[in-house]
């Protein structure tokens, strides 16, 4: 069995029963169609005249009327008219009953074989003509039966092999129902193409080659970008190699079984029609997202089947408003399985619904730890947001909080991320290891300078702090202290509003060369436009007026000398991949390089008109923000119309959501200064500029 990589997880859960049924029907149809002729379909045919001659010698026997009708159609019945009349007039005495029965059986067998014919010379009662699609006399039933007729064992083996290659993976992805629909569509397309290209022809179309070709077309479209392996072997091959056995078997079948007397389904028109329908069907299913919906339903059924019945009853009780009953049922599960996430979630949900969040906080914290332990950071982030919103100032395990902060940033849950950092770095001096303090400082630089400064001081107080980390943290602490001295008093520690800070990064090394990789195709998206959001003047204001504005920059008065970069050097780049060490990108058509996170000192973002027919989101990665002074600012510029954000961050959201997730990851991983502010740099919303010059003037040059 050929198994594409992406089909493997589902294939472990269920057997391809629809594929087994299809194979069984083909085998049963083949042996049923053989009849008295056995497995050899090209044996010497019995002529109709032989059956007539046998009857003429025994006129007292009963002659099948179909045989005489077939002779008349062939215009050879006229030569027998006189002899038949003489035989009927003659009074040949019949033998005894036993002898007569034997003679009648012999005549019936000869007549049946004569009417049946062979595969290469099918008679009027041959299964190919009875169940095949005949353009001269198409029947509705033949549209659904012709595929079960095969011309020989070789053709049956070829069809079974190709179906076994393509059908199990498709059934795993689409399900048995959609697989059956795809087979039916390909079969009907092949039959329709045969009727339309050979109008009035008596040649029947038989065989499952059209069905098989449709499955091959769907398989290629569905798994075009995957590799496949053969069950039991470690060898992985590109899925398009399925074309080789398909083409080889098609050519062999064409030259081995083709004849002027019978059509077995290998002609060009039915094959192309089935191939196009199979490929088009797979594309249509992808466009309608039917496969994703089926997978979601299957996952929900799997979760429901694995769910403890008491949890289901608890969910039903909560829906009815019986919160205490729901908590009692879920608690009984916890007595058996203390870390059951479904039970913990049910208890927390019931307490929230009942307005008793304080009583459910213990269950929520345990749920957070369970999710984090199993790497389920997305649901952990949601639980923490609910907990921190319901119970401000709540605390839980430090490692868990540090793990979910980046996930909260990616999900644009900034308040919850700040609350997590402030729960880690608490005024009462919660014990932090050196590693935890350094990590907290790195995460808090952009989100919450107050927590970043507190974490940096904790790390600097440790004697075993590495020298390189100590230098960076000392520079960070000095910068934060200087910024804090110029700002209003910090808010209460329980408040989630961030302080303002500029956090310059250290000088960086040169780009690291890496192997070339193909750049993804660009994608289009619709931005959430707001005509009221014209480019705003860059003026200082209290950070609590906009909790997403991490940094505000003031343009210098006209009468004062300009302070900051004198100009901007822009280099075009295309991002290729988000790497743990940095951003892999292609600079001005050169080979891809790894732009490490230490290189990114600031990230400027704006919705800029005048670069193309529609406004473009510009993402500037500033390399020398800290040490530029009044020199030239060096910028790597990414344009939203030159790459696909979803190819970098994945997920199922739309293009705009993917772009915002990319910006959040750039800022979270690099710790860079967001320009013009934390909200606009994350697209919440994007700040609009009428042309590139105004964007560079207001965001890059005046932000000093």
XYZ file of C-alpha atoms in Angstrom, residues 2-548:
547
model
C 1.283 3.459 -0.918
C 0.828 5.893 1.983
C 1.501 9.646 1.561
C 3.081 11.276 4.600
C 0.093 13.468 5.419
C -2.266 10.493 5.284
C -0.379 8.420 7.800
C -1.970 9.616 11.070
C -5.528 8.939 9.904
C -4.617 5.648 8.322
C -3.562 4.346 11.706
C -7.056 4.947 13.036
C -9.206 3.103 10.481
C -9.023 0.606 7.652
C -10.006 1.669 4.099
C -13.287 -0.238 4.044
C -14.626 1.619 0.996
C -11.505 0.623 -0.943
C -11.917 -2.991 0.145
C -15.549 -2.917 -1.023
C -14.558 -1.469 -4.398
C -11.916 -4.137 -4.931
C -14.358 -6.883 -3.923
C -16.992 -5.615 -6.376
C -14.471 -5.620 -9.215
C -13.369 -9.179 -8.487
C -16.964 -10.392 -8.108
C -18.006 -8.656 -11.326
C -15.131 -10.216 -13.223
C -15.840 -13.797 -12.178
C -19.584 -13.351 -12.623
C -19.101 -12.105 -16.187
C -16.944 -15.098 -17.112
C -19.882 -17.485 -16.966
C -19.432 -20.732 -18.846
C -16.451 -19.381 -20.751
C -14.275 -19.537 -17.618
C -11.236 -17.312 -17.218
C -10.210 -17.531 -20.875
C -12.228 -14.909 -22.682
C -10.683 -15.331 -26.160
C -11.471 -19.055 -26.769
C -12.764 -20.253 -30.162
C -16.285 -18.857 -30.604
C -19.334 -21.017 -31.361
C -21.023 -19.787 -34.530
C -24.760 -19.134 -34.628
C -25.040 -21.367 -37.681
C -23.703 -24.320 -35.678
C -26.594 -24.034 -33.262
C -29.093 -23.855 -36.142
C -27.586 -26.917 -37.834
C -27.879 -28.847 -34.592
C -31.538 -27.919 -34.305
C -32.271 -28.833 -37.951
C -31.108 -32.364 -37.206
C -33.439 -32.449 -34.183
C -36.499 -30.368 -35.178
C -38.546 -31.683 -32.275
C -36.349 -29.677 -29.885
C -37.159 -26.102 -28.772
C -35.052 -23.399 -30.473
C -34.214 -20.138 -28.659
C -36.002 -17.314 -30.450
C -33.074 -14.949 -29.733
C -30.826 -17.072 -31.962
C -33.192 -16.831 -34.927
C -33.649 -13.063 -34.364
C -29.867 -12.580 -34.384
C -29.599 -14.534 -37.682
C -32.173 -12.240 -39.245
C -30.227 -9.164 -38.105
C -27.126 -10.531 -39.827
C -29.096 -11.199 -43.052
C -27.971 -14.825 -42.976
C -31.323 -16.212 -41.879
C -32.769 -16.169 -45.421
C -30.608 -19.116 -46.515
C -32.159 -21.223 -43.736
C -35.794 -20.370 -44.419
C -36.486 -23.328 -46.745
C -34.553 -25.831 -44.629
C -36.325 -24.730 -41.484
C -39.714 -25.101 -43.195
C -38.771 -28.614 -44.352
C -37.547 -29.558 -40.880
C -40.757 -28.393 -39.271
C -42.868 -30.247 -41.875
C -40.967 -33.476 -41.385
C -42.351 -35.743 -38.707
C -39.150 -36.987 -37.154
C -40.107 -39.246 -34.268
C -38.694 -37.933 -30.984
C -36.604 -40.257 -28.873
C -37.421 -41.215 -25.331
C -37.735 -38.626 -22.643
C -34.253 -39.186 -21.235
C -32.523 -38.987 -24.633
C -34.593 -35.961 -25.588
C -33.604 -34.142 -22.415
C -29.930 -34.750 -23.144
C -30.312 -33.456 -26.720
C -32.182 -30.365 -25.472
C -29.425 -29.647 -22.954
C -26.794 -29.895 -25.678
C -28.744 -27.526 -27.951
C -29.245 -25.030 -25.107
C -25.519 -25.003 -24.303
C -24.491 -24.521 -27.938
C -27.107 -21.768 -28.353
C -25.944 -19.991 -25.171
C -22.289 -20.103 -26.236
C -23.177 -18.895 -29.722
C -25.178 -15.967 -28.385
C -22.460 -15.115 -25.862
C -19.427 -15.195 -28.130
C -15.997 -14.233 -26.750
C -14.403 -11.102 -25.382
C -12.801 -10.302 -28.728
C -15.947 -11.267 -30.667
C -18.820 -10.677 -28.238
C -22.210 -12.034 -29.163
C -25.559 -10.387 -28.459
C -25.757 -11.964 -24.991
C -22.146 -11.262 -24.034
C -21.836 -9.283 -20.744
C -19.871 -6.600 -22.597
C -22.934 -5.861 -24.760
C -25.507 -6.450 -22.022
C -23.808 -4.332 -19.350
C -21.421 -2.119 -21.364
C -22.193 1.385 -22.625
C -23.194 1.103 -26.294
C -23.448 4.534 -27.980
C -25.992 3.184 -30.496
C -28.332 2.155 -27.681
C -27.211 3.710 -24.384
C -29.060 2.575 -21.306
C -29.188 4.116 -17.854
C -28.287 0.875 -16.119
C -25.179 0.389 -18.257
C -23.748 3.663 -16.929
C -23.434 1.994 -13.522
C -22.511 -1.541 -14.603
C -19.925 -1.198 -17.374
C -17.043 -0.559 -14.971
C -17.428 -4.017 -13.348
C -16.676 -5.825 -16.641
C -12.970 -6.537 -17.263
C -11.510 -7.986 -20.452
C -9.157 -10.426 -18.743
C -7.106 -11.315 -15.711
C -4.295 -8.992 -16.814
C -6.609 -6.002 -17.022
C -8.213 -6.897 -13.685
C -4.780 -7.110 -12.019
C -3.750 -3.720 -13.463
C -6.930 -2.030 -12.255
C -6.695 -3.565 -8.791
C -3.054 -2.482 -8.456
C -3.731 1.158 -9.343
C -6.778 1.349 -7.099
C -4.749 -0.075 -4.219
C -2.139 2.634 -4.811
C -4.476 5.633 -4.935
C -7.758 4.800 -3.177
C -6.671 4.093 0.450
C -4.919 7.459 0.847
C -7.860 9.300 -0.714
C -10.308 7.481 1.542
C -8.181 8.402 4.545
C -8.341 12.085 3.579
C -11.855 12.333 2.122
C -13.803 9.497 3.700
C -15.659 6.619 2.095
C -18.608 8.720 0.942
C -16.574 11.289 -0.959
C -14.380 8.537 -2.397
C -17.477 6.764 -3.754
C -18.742 10.045 -5.220
C -15.379 10.616 -6.896
C -15.432 7.095 -8.383
C -18.976 7.606 -9.672
C -18.089 10.955 -11.262
C -15.034 9.534 -13.036
C -17.026 6.507 -14.264
C -19.838 8.672 -15.660
C -17.342 11.033 -17.294
C -15.657 8.141 -19.118
C -19.021 6.777 -20.295
C -20.219 10.197 -21.456
C -16.994 10.804 -23.381
C -17.356 7.418 -25.121
C -20.953 8.133 -26.162
C -20.197 11.671 -27.359
C -17.069 10.803 -29.339
C -18.601 7.711 -31.005
C -22.246 8.573 -31.669
C -24.262 5.652 -33.072
C -21.418 3.169 -32.644
C -22.274 -0.446 -31.660
C -18.942 -0.762 -29.836
C -19.460 -1.174 -26.049
C -17.381 0.560 -23.411
C -16.435 -1.725 -20.521
C -13.861 -1.798 -17.755
C -12.835 0.238 -14.699
C -10.021 2.102 -16.426
C -11.994 5.345 -16.315
C -12.675 4.948 -12.598
C -9.010 4.131 -11.973
C -7.798 7.102 -13.992
C -10.078 9.430 -12.032
C -8.599 8.180 -8.765
C -5.072 8.688 -10.097
C -5.912 12.277 -11.090
C -7.385 13.039 -7.660
C -4.413 11.384 -5.941
C -1.924 13.528 -7.860
C -3.750 16.759 -7.048
C -4.340 15.914 -3.389
C -0.792 14.708 -2.654
C 1.232 16.616 -5.259
C 3.532 18.149 -2.624
C 3.986 15.056 -0.494
C 6.233 12.075 -0.521
C 4.872 8.562 -0.251
C 6.189 5.313 1.069
C 5.257 1.691 0.490
C 3.901 -0.037 3.578
C 6.625 -2.128 5.182
C 9.446 -0.266 3.430
C 11.412 2.798 4.488
C 11.734 4.038 0.916
C 10.056 7.415 0.298
C 9.226 8.506 -3.257
C 7.452 11.510 -4.836
C 3.745 10.843 -5.267
C 3.815 11.864 -8.944
C 5.628 8.604 -9.670
C 2.203 6.950 -9.623
C 1.950 8.211 -13.216
C 4.580 5.705 -14.311
C 2.677 2.493 -13.478
C -0.553 4.128 -14.671
C 0.924 5.003 -18.065
C 2.756 1.686 -18.410
C -0.310 -0.389 -17.575
C -2.452 1.761 -19.841
C -0.143 1.236 -22.819
C 0.213 -2.477 -22.166
C -3.534 -2.840 -21.880
C -4.065 -0.818 -25.027
C -1.830 -2.991 -27.169
C -2.734 -6.254 -25.445
C -6.532 -6.047 -25.410
C -7.501 -3.556 -28.124
C -9.561 -4.903 -31.000
C -12.037 -3.698 -33.580
C -14.769 -5.890 -32.106
C -14.782 -4.704 -28.497
C -13.727 -1.531 -26.631
C -12.360 -2.170 -23.138
C -12.073 1.442 -22.006
C -8.531 2.386 -22.959
C -9.389 4.914 -25.686
C -8.083 8.457 -25.314
C -11.368 10.335 -24.837
C -12.740 8.363 -21.822
C -9.288 8.315 -20.209
C -8.782 12.087 -20.489
C -12.328 12.804 -19.348
C -11.905 10.648 -16.231
C -8.475 12.163 -15.488
C -9.824 15.715 -15.690
C -12.875 14.906 -13.573
C -10.731 13.244 -10.895
C -8.281 16.144 -10.738
C -11.059 18.738 -10.886
C -13.008 16.940 -8.176
C -10.003 17.035 -5.856
C -9.523 20.752 -6.539
C -13.202 21.407 -5.917
C -13.128 19.558 -2.609
C -10.116 21.620 -1.594
C -11.823 24.885 -2.545
C -14.967 23.940 -0.603
C -12.802 22.903 2.383
C -14.827 19.699 2.661
C -11.801 17.712 3.706
C -11.025 20.116 6.549
C -14.630 20.054 7.711
C -14.650 16.279 7.649
C -11.405 16.179 9.624
C -12.852 18.576 12.200
C -15.999 16.457 12.561
C -13.910 13.298 12.844
C -11.752 14.886 15.521
C -14.827 16.015 17.426
C -16.304 12.507 17.225
C -13.002 11.048 18.360
C -12.882 13.381 21.339
C -16.496 12.640 22.159
C -15.931 8.889 21.949
C -12.874 9.146 24.181
C -14.636 11.444 26.632
C -15.607 9.941 29.943
C -19.432 9.608 30.147
C -19.346 11.542 33.407
C -17.714 14.491 31.634
C -20.459 14.471 29.013
C -23.060 14.466 31.780
C -21.196 17.316 33.485
C -21.286 19.349 30.269
C -24.999 18.684 29.916
C -25.570 19.665 33.559
C -23.677 22.926 33.057
C -25.774 23.688 29.977
C -28.902 23.220 32.118
C -27.518 25.501 34.804
C -26.865 22.690 37.315
C -23.354 23.889 38.112
C -22.897 21.990 41.380
C -23.905 18.738 39.710
C -21.440 19.399 36.889
C -18.629 20.058 39.380
C -19.490 16.920 41.343
C -19.412 14.709 38.236
C -16.098 16.150 37.036
C -14.608 15.835 40.532
C -15.416 12.123 40.545
C -13.300 11.773 37.413
C -10.426 13.659 39.043
C -10.394 11.200 41.939
C -9.450 8.496 39.423
C -7.346 10.628 37.070
C -6.012 13.710 38.895
C -4.610 15.286 35.704
C -7.571 14.698 33.388
C -7.772 17.925 31.304
C -11.430 17.404 30.368
C -12.444 17.133 34.012
C -10.368 20.167 35.004
C -11.844 22.171 32.126
C -15.365 21.132 33.139
C -14.808 22.232 36.746
C -13.318 25.572 35.723
C -16.064 26.194 33.176
C -18.807 25.419 35.697
C -17.280 27.752 38.291
C -16.974 30.544 35.717
C -20.564 30.058 34.577
C -21.700 30.168 38.197
C -19.688 33.328 38.920
C -17.438 31.548 41.417
C -14.064 31.999 39.693
C -12.164 32.141 42.983
C -13.304 28.633 43.918
C -12.364 27.315 40.486
C -8.916 28.941 40.355
C -7.173 25.802 41.636
C -8.639 23.714 38.822
C -7.678 26.374 36.264
C -4.068 26.446 37.468
C -3.820 22.672 37.345
C -5.314 22.743 33.861
C -2.664 25.271 32.812
C 0.098 22.982 34.071
C -1.364 19.936 32.294
C -1.696 21.798 28.995
C 1.819 23.202 29.228
C 3.282 19.818 30.153
C 1.825 18.286 26.982
C 2.796 21.222 24.749
C -0.785 22.449 24.241
C 0.113 26.123 24.521
C -2.843 27.508 22.563
C -5.532 26.222 24.967
C -3.243 27.057 27.890
C -3.088 30.664 26.690
C -6.878 30.853 26.526
C -7.268 29.483 30.055
C -4.721 31.955 31.415
C -6.493 34.877 29.771
C -9.779 33.807 31.364
C -8.102 33.326 34.746
C -6.177 36.615 34.709
C -9.238 38.554 33.590
C -11.471 37.020 36.235
C -8.875 37.158 39.047
C -6.359 39.987 38.435
C -3.063 39.423 40.178
C -3.440 35.634 40.259
C -0.241 33.580 40.081
C 0.743 30.105 39.023
C 3.850 28.068 38.239
C 6.647 30.250 36.794
C 7.769 27.860 34.056
C 4.210 27.551 32.763
C 3.801 31.327 32.540
C 7.080 31.816 30.716
C 6.109 29.136 28.198
C 2.734 30.664 27.354
C 3.836 34.308 27.044
C 5.061 33.914 23.409
C 1.819 32.109 22.538
C -0.192 34.943 24.077
C 1.771 37.419 21.953
C 1.112 35.431 18.780
C -2.608 35.322 19.614
C -2.582 39.109 20.183
C -3.623 38.612 23.839
C -1.325 41.378 25.063
C -3.049 42.101 28.378
C -2.834 38.449 29.361
C 0.849 38.321 28.367
C 1.648 41.342 30.546
C -0.320 39.820 33.425
C 1.702 36.606 33.063
C 5.000 38.519 33.161
C 3.942 40.492 36.236
C 2.917 37.254 37.925
C 6.436 35.949 37.273
C 8.275 39.083 38.446
C 6.377 39.972 41.608
C 7.139 42.735 44.152
C 7.340 40.231 46.991
C 10.506 38.779 45.528
C 9.314 35.444 44.174
C 12.344 33.199 43.805
C 13.480 33.016 40.188
C 16.338 31.021 38.787
C 18.911 32.835 36.670
C 17.515 31.297 33.512
C 13.954 32.266 34.405
C 14.965 35.844 35.193
C 16.872 36.212 31.909
C 13.963 34.749 29.969
C 11.465 37.017 31.701
C 13.602 40.056 30.923
C 13.849 39.089 27.247
C 10.104 38.531 26.935
C 9.162 41.714 28.800
C 11.358 44.170 26.862
C 8.637 44.934 24.350
C 5.611 44.093 26.494
C 6.246 45.489 29.966
C 9.455 47.480 30.691
C 8.734 47.495 34.426
C 8.827 43.686 34.537
C 11.837 43.634 32.222
C 13.788 45.922 34.583
C 12.805 43.891 37.654
C 13.777 40.619 35.990
C 17.070 42.093 34.769
C 17.963 43.207 38.309
C 17.193 39.713 39.655
C 19.414 38.117 37.014
C 22.253 40.636 37.566
C 22.217 39.859 41.280
C 23.040 36.213 40.579
C 26.793 35.461 40.762
C 26.600 32.632 38.195
C 25.213 34.788 35.365
C 27.187 34.314 32.151
C 29.386 37.250 31.131
C 27.756 37.832 27.756
C 24.298 37.851 29.330
C 25.513 40.177 32.088
C 26.759 42.756 29.587
C 23.469 42.777 27.682
C 21.357 42.930 30.810
C 23.415 45.773 32.292
C 22.929 47.781 29.111
C 19.237 46.936 29.138
C 18.850 47.946 32.799
C 20.589 51.296 32.240
C 18.374 52.023 29.248
C 15.214 51.134 31.156
C 16.202 53.177 34.198
C 16.914 56.229 32.064
C 13.565 55.854 30.312
C 11.707 55.352 33.576
C 13.228 58.532 35.020
C 11.629 60.590 32.221
C 8.187 58.979 32.466
C 5.227 59.291 34.871
C 5.168 57.035 37.955
C 4.466 53.389 37.132
C 0.973 52.033 37.673
C 0.027 49.578 40.360
C 1.607 46.123 39.831
C -1.815 44.579 39.351
C -2.501 46.930 36.444
C -1.787 45.494 33.010
C -0.936 48.832 31.338
C 2.658 48.863 30.077
C 5.302 51.510 30.580
C 7.046 53.290 27.747
C 10.565 52.247 26.868
C 13.105 52.288 24.140
C 15.231 49.156 24.161
C 18.247 49.400 21.860
C 19.909 46.153 21.002
C 23.598 45.406 20.826
C 25.663 45.698 17.631
C 25.241 42.741 15.355
C 27.337 40.451 13.239
C 27.258 39.944 9.508
C 24.639 37.839 7.730
C 25.122 34.083 7.719
C 24.947 32.390 4.337
C 22.621 29.395 4.017
C 21.526 27.088 1.183
C 19.088 28.554 -1.362
C 15.404 27.794 -0.976
C 12.436 28.708 -3.189
C 10.451 31.762 -2.197
C 6.702 31.308 -1.661
C 4.166 32.897 -3.956
C 2.674 36.197 -2.757
C -0.923 36.335 -1.582
C -3.462 39.105 -1.499
C -5.579 40.170 1.446
C -8.078 42.845 2.347
C -6.969 45.197 5.107
C -9.346 46.633 7.618
C -9.380 50.214 6.372
C -10.425 53.133 8.533
C -10.592 56.522 6.833
C -10.350 58.166 10.217
C -6.871 56.757 10.709
C -4.911 59.294 8.727
C -1.183 59.530 9.494
C -1.164 60.961 13.000
C 1.487 63.379 14.260
C 4.076 61.696 16.464
C 3.482 63.364 19.824
C 4.195 62.130 23.345
C 1.294 60.987 25.455
C 0.567 58.905 28.506
C 0.967 55.209 27.715
C -2.213 54.341 29.596
C -4.258 56.035 26.893
C -3.323 53.219 24.476
C -2.100 50.007 26.029
C -0.713 48.783 22.689
